[in-house]
XYZ file of C-alpha atoms in Angstrom:
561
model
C 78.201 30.209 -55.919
C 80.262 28.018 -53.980
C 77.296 26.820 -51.977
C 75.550 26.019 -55.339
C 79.411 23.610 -56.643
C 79.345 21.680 -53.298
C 75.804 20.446 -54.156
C 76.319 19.299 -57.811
C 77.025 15.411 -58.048
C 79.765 14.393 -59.808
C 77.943 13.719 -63.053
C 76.623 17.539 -62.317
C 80.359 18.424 -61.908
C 80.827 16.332 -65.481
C 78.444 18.401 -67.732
C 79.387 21.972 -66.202
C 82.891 21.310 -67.364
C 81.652 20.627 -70.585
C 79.468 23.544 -70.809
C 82.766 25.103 -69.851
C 85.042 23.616 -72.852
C 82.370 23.712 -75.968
C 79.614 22.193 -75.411
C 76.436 23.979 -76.168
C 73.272 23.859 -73.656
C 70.987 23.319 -76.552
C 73.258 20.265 -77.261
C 72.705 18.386 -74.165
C 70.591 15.286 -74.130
C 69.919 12.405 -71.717
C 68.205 9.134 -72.058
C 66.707 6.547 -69.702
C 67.725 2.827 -71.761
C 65.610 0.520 -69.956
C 65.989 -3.422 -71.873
C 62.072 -4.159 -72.063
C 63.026 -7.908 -70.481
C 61.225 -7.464 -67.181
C 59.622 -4.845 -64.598
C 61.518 -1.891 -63.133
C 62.626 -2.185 -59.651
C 63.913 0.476 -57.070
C 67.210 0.660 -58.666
C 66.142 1.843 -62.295
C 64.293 4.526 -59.846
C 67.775 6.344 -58.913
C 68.788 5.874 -62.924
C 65.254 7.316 -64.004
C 65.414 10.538 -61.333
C 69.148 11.154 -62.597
C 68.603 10.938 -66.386
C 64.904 12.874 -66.008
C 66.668 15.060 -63.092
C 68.973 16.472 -65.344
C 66.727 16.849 -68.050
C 64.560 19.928 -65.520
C 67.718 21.064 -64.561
C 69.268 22.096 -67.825
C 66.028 22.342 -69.342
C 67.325 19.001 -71.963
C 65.469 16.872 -73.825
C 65.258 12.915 -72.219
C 64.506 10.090 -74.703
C 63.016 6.789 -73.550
C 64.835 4.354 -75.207
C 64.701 0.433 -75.168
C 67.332 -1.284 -76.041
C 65.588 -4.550 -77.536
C 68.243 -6.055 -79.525
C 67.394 -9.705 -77.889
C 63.616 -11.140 -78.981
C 64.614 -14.518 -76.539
C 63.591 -12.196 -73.344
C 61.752 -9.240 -74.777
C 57.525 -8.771 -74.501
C 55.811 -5.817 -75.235
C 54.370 -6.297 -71.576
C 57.549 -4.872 -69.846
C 57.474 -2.192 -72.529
C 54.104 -0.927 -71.398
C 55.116 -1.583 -67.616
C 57.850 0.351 -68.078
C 55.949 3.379 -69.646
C 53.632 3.337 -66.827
C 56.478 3.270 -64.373
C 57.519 6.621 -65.877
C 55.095 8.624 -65.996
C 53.633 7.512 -62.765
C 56.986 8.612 -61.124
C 56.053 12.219 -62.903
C 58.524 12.398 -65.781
C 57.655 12.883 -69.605
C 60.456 12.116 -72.040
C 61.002 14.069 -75.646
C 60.806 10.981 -77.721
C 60.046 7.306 -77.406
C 63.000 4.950 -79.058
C 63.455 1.763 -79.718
C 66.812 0.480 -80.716
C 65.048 -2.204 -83.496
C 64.565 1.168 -85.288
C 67.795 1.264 -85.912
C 68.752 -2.440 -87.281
C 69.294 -1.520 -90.831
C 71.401 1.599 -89.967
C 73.373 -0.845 -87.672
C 73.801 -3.432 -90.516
C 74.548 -0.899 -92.723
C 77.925 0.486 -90.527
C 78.556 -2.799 -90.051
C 78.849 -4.067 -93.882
C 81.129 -0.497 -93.757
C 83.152 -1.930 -91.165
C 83.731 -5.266 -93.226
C 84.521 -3.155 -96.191
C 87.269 -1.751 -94.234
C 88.723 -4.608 -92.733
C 87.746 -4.147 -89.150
C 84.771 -6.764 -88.896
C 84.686 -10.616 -89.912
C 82.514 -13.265 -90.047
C 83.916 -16.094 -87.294
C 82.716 -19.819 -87.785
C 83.447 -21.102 -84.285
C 81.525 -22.178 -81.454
C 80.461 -19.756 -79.041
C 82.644 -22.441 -76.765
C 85.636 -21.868 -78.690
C 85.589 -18.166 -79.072
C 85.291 -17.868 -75.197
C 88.449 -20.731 -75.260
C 90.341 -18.139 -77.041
C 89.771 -15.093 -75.109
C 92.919 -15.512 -72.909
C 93.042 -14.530 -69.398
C 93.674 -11.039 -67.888
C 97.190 -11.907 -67.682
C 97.816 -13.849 -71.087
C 97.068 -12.588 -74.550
C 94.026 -14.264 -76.327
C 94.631 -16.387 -79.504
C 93.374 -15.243 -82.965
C 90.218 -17.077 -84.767
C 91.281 -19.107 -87.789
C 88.706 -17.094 -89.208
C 90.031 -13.672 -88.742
C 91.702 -13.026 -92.148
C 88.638 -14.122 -94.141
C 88.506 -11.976 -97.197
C 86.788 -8.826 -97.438
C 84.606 -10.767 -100.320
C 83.613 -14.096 -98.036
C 82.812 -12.274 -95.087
C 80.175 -9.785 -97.053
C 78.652 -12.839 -98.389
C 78.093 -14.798 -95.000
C 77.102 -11.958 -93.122
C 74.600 -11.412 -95.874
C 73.504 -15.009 -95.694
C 73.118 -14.638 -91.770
C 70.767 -11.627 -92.298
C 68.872 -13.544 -95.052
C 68.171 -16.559 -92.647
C 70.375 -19.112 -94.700
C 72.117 -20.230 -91.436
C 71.228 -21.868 -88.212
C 71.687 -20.022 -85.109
C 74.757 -20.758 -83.399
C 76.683 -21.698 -86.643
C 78.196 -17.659 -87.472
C 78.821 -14.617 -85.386
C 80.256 -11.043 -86.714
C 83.299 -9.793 -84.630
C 84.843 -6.475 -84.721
C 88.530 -6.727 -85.746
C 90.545 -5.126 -82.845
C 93.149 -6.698 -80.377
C 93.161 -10.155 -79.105
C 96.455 -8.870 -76.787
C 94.314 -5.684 -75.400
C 94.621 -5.478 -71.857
C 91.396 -5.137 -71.787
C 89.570 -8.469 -72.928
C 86.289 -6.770 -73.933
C 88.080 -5.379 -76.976
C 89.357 -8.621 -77.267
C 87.846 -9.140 -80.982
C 83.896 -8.684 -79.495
C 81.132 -10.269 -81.109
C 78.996 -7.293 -82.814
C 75.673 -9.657 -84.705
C 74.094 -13.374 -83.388
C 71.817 -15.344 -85.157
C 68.285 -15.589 -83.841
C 65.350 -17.272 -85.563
C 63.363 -16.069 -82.997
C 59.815 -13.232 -83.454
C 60.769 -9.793 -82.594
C 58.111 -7.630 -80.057
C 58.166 -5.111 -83.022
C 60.045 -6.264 -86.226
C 58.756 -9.938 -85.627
C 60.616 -12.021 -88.341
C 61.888 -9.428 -90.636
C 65.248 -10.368 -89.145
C 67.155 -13.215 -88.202
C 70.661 -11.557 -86.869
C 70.436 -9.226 -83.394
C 73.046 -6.590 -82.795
C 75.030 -6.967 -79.299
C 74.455 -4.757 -76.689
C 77.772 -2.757 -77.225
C 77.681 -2.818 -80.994
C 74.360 -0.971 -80.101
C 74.679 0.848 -77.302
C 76.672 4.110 -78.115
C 75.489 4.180 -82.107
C 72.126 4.173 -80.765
C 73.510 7.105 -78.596
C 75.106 8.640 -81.484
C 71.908 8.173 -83.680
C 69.759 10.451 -81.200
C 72.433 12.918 -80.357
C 72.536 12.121 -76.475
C 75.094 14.071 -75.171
C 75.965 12.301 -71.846
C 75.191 8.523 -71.679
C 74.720 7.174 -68.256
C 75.569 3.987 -66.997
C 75.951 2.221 -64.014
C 79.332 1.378 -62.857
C 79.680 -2.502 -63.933
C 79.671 -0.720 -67.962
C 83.442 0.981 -67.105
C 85.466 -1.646 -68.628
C 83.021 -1.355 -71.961
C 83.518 2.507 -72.121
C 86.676 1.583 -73.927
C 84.932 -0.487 -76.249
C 82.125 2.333 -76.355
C 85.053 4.674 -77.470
C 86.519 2.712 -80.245
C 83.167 1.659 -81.873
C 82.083 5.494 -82.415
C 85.257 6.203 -83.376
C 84.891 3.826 -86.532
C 81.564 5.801 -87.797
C 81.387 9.493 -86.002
C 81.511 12.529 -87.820
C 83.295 15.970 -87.373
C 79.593 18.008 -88.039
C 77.683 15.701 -85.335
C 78.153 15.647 -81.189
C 79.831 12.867 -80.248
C 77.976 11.064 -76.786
C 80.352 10.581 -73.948
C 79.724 7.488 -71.571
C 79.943 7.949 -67.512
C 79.139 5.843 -64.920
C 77.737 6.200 -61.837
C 77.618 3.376 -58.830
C 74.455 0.943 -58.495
C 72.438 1.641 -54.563
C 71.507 -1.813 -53.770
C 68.558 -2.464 -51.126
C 69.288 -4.734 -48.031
C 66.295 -7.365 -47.625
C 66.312 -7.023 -51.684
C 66.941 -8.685 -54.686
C 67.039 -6.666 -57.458
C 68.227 -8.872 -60.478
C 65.622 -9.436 -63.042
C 66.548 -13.096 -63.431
C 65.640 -13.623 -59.991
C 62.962 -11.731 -59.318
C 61.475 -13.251 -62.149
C 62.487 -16.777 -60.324
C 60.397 -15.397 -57.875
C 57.309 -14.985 -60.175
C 57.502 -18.040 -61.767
C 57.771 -20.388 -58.539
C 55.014 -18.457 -56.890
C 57.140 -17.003 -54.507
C 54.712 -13.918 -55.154
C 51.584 -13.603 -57.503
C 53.372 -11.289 -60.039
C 55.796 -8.491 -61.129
C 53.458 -6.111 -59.067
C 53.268 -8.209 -55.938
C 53.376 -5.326 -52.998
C 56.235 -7.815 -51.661
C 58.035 -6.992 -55.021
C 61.363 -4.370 -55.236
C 59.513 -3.161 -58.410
C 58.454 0.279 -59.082
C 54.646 -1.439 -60.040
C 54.811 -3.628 -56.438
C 56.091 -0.544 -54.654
C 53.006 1.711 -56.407
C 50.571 -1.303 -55.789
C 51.746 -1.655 -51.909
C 51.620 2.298 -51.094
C 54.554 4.145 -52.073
C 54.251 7.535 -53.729
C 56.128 8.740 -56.256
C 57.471 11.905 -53.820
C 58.539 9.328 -51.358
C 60.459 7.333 -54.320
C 62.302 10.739 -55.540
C 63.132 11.906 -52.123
C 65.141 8.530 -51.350
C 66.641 8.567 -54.289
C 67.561 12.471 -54.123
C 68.680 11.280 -50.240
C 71.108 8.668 -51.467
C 72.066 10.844 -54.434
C 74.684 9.691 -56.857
C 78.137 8.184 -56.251
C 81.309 6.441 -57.631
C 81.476 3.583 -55.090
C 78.668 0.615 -54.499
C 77.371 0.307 -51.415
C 73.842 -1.334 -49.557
C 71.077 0.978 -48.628
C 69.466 -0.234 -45.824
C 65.854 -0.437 -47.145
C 64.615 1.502 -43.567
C 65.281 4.849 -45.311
C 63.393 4.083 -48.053
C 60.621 2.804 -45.285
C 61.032 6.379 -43.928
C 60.373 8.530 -46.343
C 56.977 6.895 -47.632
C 56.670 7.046 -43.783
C 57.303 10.780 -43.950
C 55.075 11.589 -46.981
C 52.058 9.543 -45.890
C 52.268 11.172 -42.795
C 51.183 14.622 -44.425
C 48.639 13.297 -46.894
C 47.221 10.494 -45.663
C 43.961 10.430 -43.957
C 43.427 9.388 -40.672
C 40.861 6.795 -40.139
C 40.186 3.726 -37.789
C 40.425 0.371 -38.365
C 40.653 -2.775 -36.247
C 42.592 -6.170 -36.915
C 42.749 -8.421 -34.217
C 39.238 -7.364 -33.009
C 37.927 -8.151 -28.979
C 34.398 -7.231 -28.454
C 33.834 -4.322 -25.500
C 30.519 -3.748 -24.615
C 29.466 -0.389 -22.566
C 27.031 -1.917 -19.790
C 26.045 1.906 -18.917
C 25.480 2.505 -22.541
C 21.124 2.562 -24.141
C 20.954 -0.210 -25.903
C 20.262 0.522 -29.381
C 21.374 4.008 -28.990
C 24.018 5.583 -31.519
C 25.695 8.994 -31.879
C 28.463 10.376 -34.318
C 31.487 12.025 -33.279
C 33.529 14.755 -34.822
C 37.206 13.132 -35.972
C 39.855 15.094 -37.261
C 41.568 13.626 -40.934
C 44.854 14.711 -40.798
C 46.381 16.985 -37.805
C 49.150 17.875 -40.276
C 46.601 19.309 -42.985
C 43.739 21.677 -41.712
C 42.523 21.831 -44.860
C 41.837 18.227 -44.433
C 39.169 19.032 -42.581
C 36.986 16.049 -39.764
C 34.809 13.384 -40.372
C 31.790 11.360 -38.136
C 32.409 8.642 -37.069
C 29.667 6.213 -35.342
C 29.379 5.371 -31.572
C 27.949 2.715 -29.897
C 26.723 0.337 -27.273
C 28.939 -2.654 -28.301
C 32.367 -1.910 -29.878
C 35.570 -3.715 -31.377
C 39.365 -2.702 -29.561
C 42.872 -4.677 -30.239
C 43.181 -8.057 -28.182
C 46.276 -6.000 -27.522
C 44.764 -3.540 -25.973
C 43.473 -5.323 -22.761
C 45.002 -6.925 -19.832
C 43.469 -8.514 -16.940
C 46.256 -7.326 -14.776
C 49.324 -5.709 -16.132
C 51.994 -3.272 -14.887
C 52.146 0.375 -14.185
C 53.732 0.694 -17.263
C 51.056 -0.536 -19.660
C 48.670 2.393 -20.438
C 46.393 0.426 -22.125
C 42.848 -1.274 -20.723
C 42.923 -3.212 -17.649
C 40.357 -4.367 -15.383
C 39.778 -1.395 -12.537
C 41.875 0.976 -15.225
C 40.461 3.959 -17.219
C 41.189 4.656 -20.817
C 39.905 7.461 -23.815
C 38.657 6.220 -26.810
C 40.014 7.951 -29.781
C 37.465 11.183 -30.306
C 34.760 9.778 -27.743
C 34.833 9.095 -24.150
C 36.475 7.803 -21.329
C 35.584 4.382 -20.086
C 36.383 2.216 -17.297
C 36.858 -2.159 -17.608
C 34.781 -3.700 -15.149
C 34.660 -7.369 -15.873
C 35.437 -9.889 -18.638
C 34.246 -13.148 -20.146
C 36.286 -16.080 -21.095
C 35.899 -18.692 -23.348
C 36.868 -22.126 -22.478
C 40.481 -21.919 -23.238
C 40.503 -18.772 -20.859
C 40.979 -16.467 -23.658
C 39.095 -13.199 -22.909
C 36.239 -12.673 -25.558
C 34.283 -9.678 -23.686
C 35.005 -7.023 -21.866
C 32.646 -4.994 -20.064
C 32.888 -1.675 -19.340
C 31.298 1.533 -18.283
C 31.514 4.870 -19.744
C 31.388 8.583 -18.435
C 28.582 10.280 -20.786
C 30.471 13.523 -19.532
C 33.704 13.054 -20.727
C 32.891 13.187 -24.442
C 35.699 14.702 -26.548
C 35.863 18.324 -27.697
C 32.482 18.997 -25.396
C 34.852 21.629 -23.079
C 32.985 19.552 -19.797
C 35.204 19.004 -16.477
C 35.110 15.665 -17.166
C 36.239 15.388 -20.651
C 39.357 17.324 -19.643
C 40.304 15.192 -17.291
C 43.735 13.621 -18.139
C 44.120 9.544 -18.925
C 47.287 8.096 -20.354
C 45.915 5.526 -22.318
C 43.624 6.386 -25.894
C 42.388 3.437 -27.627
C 41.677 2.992 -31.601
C 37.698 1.033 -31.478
C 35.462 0.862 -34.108
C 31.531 0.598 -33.433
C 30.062 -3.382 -34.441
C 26.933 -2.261 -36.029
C 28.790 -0.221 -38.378
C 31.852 -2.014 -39.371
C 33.176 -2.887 -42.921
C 34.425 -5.907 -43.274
C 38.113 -5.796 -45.180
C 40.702 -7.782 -46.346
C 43.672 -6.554 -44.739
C 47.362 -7.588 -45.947
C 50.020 -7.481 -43.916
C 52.605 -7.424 -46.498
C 56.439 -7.194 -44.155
C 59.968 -7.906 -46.071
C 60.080 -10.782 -48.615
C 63.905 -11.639 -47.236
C 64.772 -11.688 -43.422
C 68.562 -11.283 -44.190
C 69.928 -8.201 -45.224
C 71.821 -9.512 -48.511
C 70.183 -12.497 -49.430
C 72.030 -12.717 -52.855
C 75.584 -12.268 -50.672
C 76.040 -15.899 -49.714
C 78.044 -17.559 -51.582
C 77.204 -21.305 -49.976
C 73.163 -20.258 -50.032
C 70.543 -20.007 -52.311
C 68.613 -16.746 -52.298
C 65.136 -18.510 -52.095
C 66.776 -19.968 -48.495
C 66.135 -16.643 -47.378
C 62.877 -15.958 -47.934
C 60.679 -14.736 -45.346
C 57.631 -16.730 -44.546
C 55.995 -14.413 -42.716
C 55.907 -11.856 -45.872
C 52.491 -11.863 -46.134
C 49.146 -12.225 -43.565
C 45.825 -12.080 -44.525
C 43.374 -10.940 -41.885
C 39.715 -9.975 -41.664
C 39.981 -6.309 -40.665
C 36.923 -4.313 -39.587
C 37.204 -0.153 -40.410
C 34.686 2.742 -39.838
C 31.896 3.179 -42.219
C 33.832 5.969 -43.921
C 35.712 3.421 -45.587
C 32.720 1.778 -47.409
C 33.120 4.040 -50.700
C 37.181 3.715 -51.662
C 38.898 3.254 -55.057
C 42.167 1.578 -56.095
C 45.211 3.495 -54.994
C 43.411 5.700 -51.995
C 45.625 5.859 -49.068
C 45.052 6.164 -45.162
C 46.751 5.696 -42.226
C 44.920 3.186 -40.073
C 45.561 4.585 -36.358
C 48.074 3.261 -34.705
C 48.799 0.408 -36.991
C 49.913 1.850 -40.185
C 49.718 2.817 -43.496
C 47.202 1.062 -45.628
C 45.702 1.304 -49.653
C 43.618 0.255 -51.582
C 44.306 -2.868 -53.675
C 43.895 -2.969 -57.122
C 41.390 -5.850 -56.968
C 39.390 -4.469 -54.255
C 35.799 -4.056 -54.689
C 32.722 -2.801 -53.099
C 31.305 -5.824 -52.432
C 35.475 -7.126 -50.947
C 37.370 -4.394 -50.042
C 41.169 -4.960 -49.767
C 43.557 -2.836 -47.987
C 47.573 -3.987 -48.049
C 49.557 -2.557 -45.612
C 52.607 0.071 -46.870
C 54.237 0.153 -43.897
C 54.002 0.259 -40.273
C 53.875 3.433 -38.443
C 57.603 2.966 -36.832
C 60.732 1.150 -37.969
C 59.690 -2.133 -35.908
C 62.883 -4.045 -38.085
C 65.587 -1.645 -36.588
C 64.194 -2.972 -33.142
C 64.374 -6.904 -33.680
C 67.924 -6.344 -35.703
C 69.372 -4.379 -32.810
C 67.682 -7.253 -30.429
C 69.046 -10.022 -32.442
């Protein structure tokens, strides 16, 4: 038992005391409240694992609820995106809410709250309400408008509802404190006007509830029994509090807000303002770029949904803020492509080898293994021939004892074939190597148990035979910001750090194997990577963007630098 307390979290810790002091289990409910006002990104992941997590641990109902309580920033796009975002990351939620389903309730408490004196109708500028808020040290000053009758203020706020006002010209407050400590209970504005179409109630209204107004009645409306918020919503708990405590009843569970701390990603931006900055200069081609923080660019570049869940398990949940470097997240899709992803072979930077010793026109298939770390993966063939493509990379004229690669006079094993010896090379004008040729020992094939093909070379080369090569598009997506906080400078913009080496687009030629692929299929190119399927690729134009590399190359050049 005391193994099992040491691993609960502290919102864990939270909802076992309650189960301890009255609450029922058949009482607890969570909810994931995404506002539908752009994509998900990496940090609603660790909010959607906790909410959905404690749903399968305490066997609880989760609702999906959107707050959309502002039509200026709101599209039914983001509320599909974020559906899809959900389920792909394997969760199913008990009911699908929107908080527009509950305007008229709203308006209706908050007529009640007029009736009883604790809600008015203020007349200012949104200027001169924020004039009057005071300072954390100095009391605010009270509206002119706060001791409107009980009469006037029933009538405006009916007129704001029935469109008879221009936005901007009335707000409703809640009546509370303008001393508070605490300036969000400083008199808070509960209804705007907004002549703008709603995503789902288009123009049947013209006032929008604030976010805290909303927030815990919308909680108190579906019976959540822990709300979950991230940390910057601690000062609002308060506010939270008093709000429910104007309209709660003795027969119903009252929802208790908590808040956990936000895991920001270094190399990241994360705030929907500016990642949508980022779509609409054409920084990137979308919300899904593979370049993007979002759960849809993470999906479209690679990631899994395991690898997602196991960083977010690995970071877990705590009270204080802090930067994740984005390398652990690199690792685990690193970890879990490693077991499921194929292995095939592709080449990128191709330099043609030809086998001198090799019958022209002559072919063969060789047995390749898929996946070492799955024997139910089973092999593959994979064609051989006379004239093949290695890295540039991979050959030297001359080089060191330490480079095990191909060099002229050395000896090398290609990857499931045969052992093969550089001879000579041709050069192009500019004294770039374009051929090298080689000769092979028809002995030393692979697997065949000969003397010869257990003879020991350090070097095994990736190659891929010209006559059957597929041509690819091959992205070489790498971090869209080369500083580690590139929102932390206070005399920089953001966009200064952008990296503009993100993205390269090469012509990438892969084993025949790869002719028939779909959308979403994932390998791991030897010794390069790991690589998908694009969206947008096609039989005709295959497209493979990288996920990541097969080591943590940025560690290296940080560590350097």
């Amino acid at each position: 038992m005391a193994e099992e307390a040491k691993s609960l979290n502290f919102i864990e810790h939270i909802i076992e005391d309650d189960l301890r002091n009255g609450y029922k289990r058949d009482e607890l409910r969570f909810r994931f409240p995404p506002e539908p006002n752009g994509y998900l990104h990496i940090g609603h992941a660790s909010s959607i694992c906790l909410n959905f997590g404690l749903g399968l641990r305490y066997n609880a109902p989760v609702n999906l609820r959107f707050d959309d309580t502002n039509p200026a920033k709101e599209e039914k796009e983001y509320v599909e995106a974020i559906k899809n975002d959900v389920s792909w990351l394997g969760y199913e939620w008990d009911t699908e809410c929107y908080a527009s389903d509950y305007f008229q309730q709203l308006y209706d408490w908050a007529v009640a709250l007029i009736k009883q004196g604790k809600a008015y109708v203020d007349s200012q500028t949104s200027e001169e309400i924020a004039d009057q808020k005071g300072t954390p040290t100095e009391p605010g000053t009270e509206s002119p408008y706060r001791d409107r009758s009980v009469e006037e203020n029933l009538k405006l706020f009916e007129g704001m509802k029935n469109g008879e006002f221009k936005e901007g010209a009335h707000v409703l407050r809640a009546k509370i404190d303008m001393a508070a400590p605490n300036m969000l209970m400083r008199d808070p504005v509960m209804y705007r006007i907004l002549h703008k179409a709603h995503h789902r109630t288009n123009t049947d209204w013209c006032i929008y509830p604030m976010y805290d107004w909303t927030h815990g009645e919308s909680d108190y409306i579906e019976q959540v029994s822990h709300s979950l918020c991230t940390l910057e919503f601690l000062p609002h708990r308060e506010l939270y509090d008093w709000f429910l405590d104007q309209l709660v009843s003795e027969n119903k569970l009252r929802p208790k807000q908590r808040e956990f701390a936000r895991r920001n990603l270094s190399h990241t931006v994360v705030s929907k303002r500016k990642l949508l900055q980022l779509v609409e200069k054409g920084v990137v081609e979308g919300w899904d770029d593979p370049r993007m923080p979002t759960i849809s660019g993470l999906r479209r570049r690679g990631y899994t949904p395991e690898s997602i869940k196991n960083f977010a398990d690995t970071i877990g949940i705590a009270k204080r803020e802090n930067v994740v470097d984005v390398s652990l997240l690199e690792f685990h899709v690193r970890e879990h492509l490693n077991k499921i992803a194929p292995r095939v072979m592709a080449v990128l930077n191709p330099l043609k080898l030809v086998i001198t010793n090799y019958e022209e026109g002559k072919e063969e298939w060789l047995e390749a293994e898929n996946n070492p770390e799955d024997e139910s993966a089973g092999s593959r063939q994979v064609p051989f021939s006379r004239e093949l493509y290695i890295e540039q990379e991979d050959f030297r004229e001359e080089a060191n004892r330490k480079f095990f690669r191909l060099k002229l006079g050395g000896e090398v094993r290609l990857k499931n074939g045969f052992i093969i010896k550089a001879d000579s090379c041709t050069k192009n004008a500019d004294g770039t190597v374009v051929e090298v040729q080689c000769t092979y020992d028809p002995k030393s094939k692979s697997g065949s148990g000969t003397e010869e093909s257990l003879r020991k070379v350090k070097g095994t080369l990736h190659w891929i035979s010209i006559p059957h090569a597929v041509t690819a598009e091959v992205r070489l997506y790498d971090r869209l910001f080369n500083d580690p906080t590139p929102d932390g400078h206070k005399d920089k913009d953001f966009m200064d750090f952008v990296n503009p080496d993100s993205l390269e687009k090469v012509t990438g030629y892969l084993e025949p194997s790869l002719k028939e692929v779909h959308p979403g299929d994932q390998f791991q190119f030897q010794r390069l990577g790991y690589f998908n399927v694009d969206k947008n690729s096609t039989p005709d134009n295959p497209i493979f963007n990288r996920t990541v590399t097969l080591r943590d190359t940025w560690a290296k050049l940080e560590q350097k630098n």
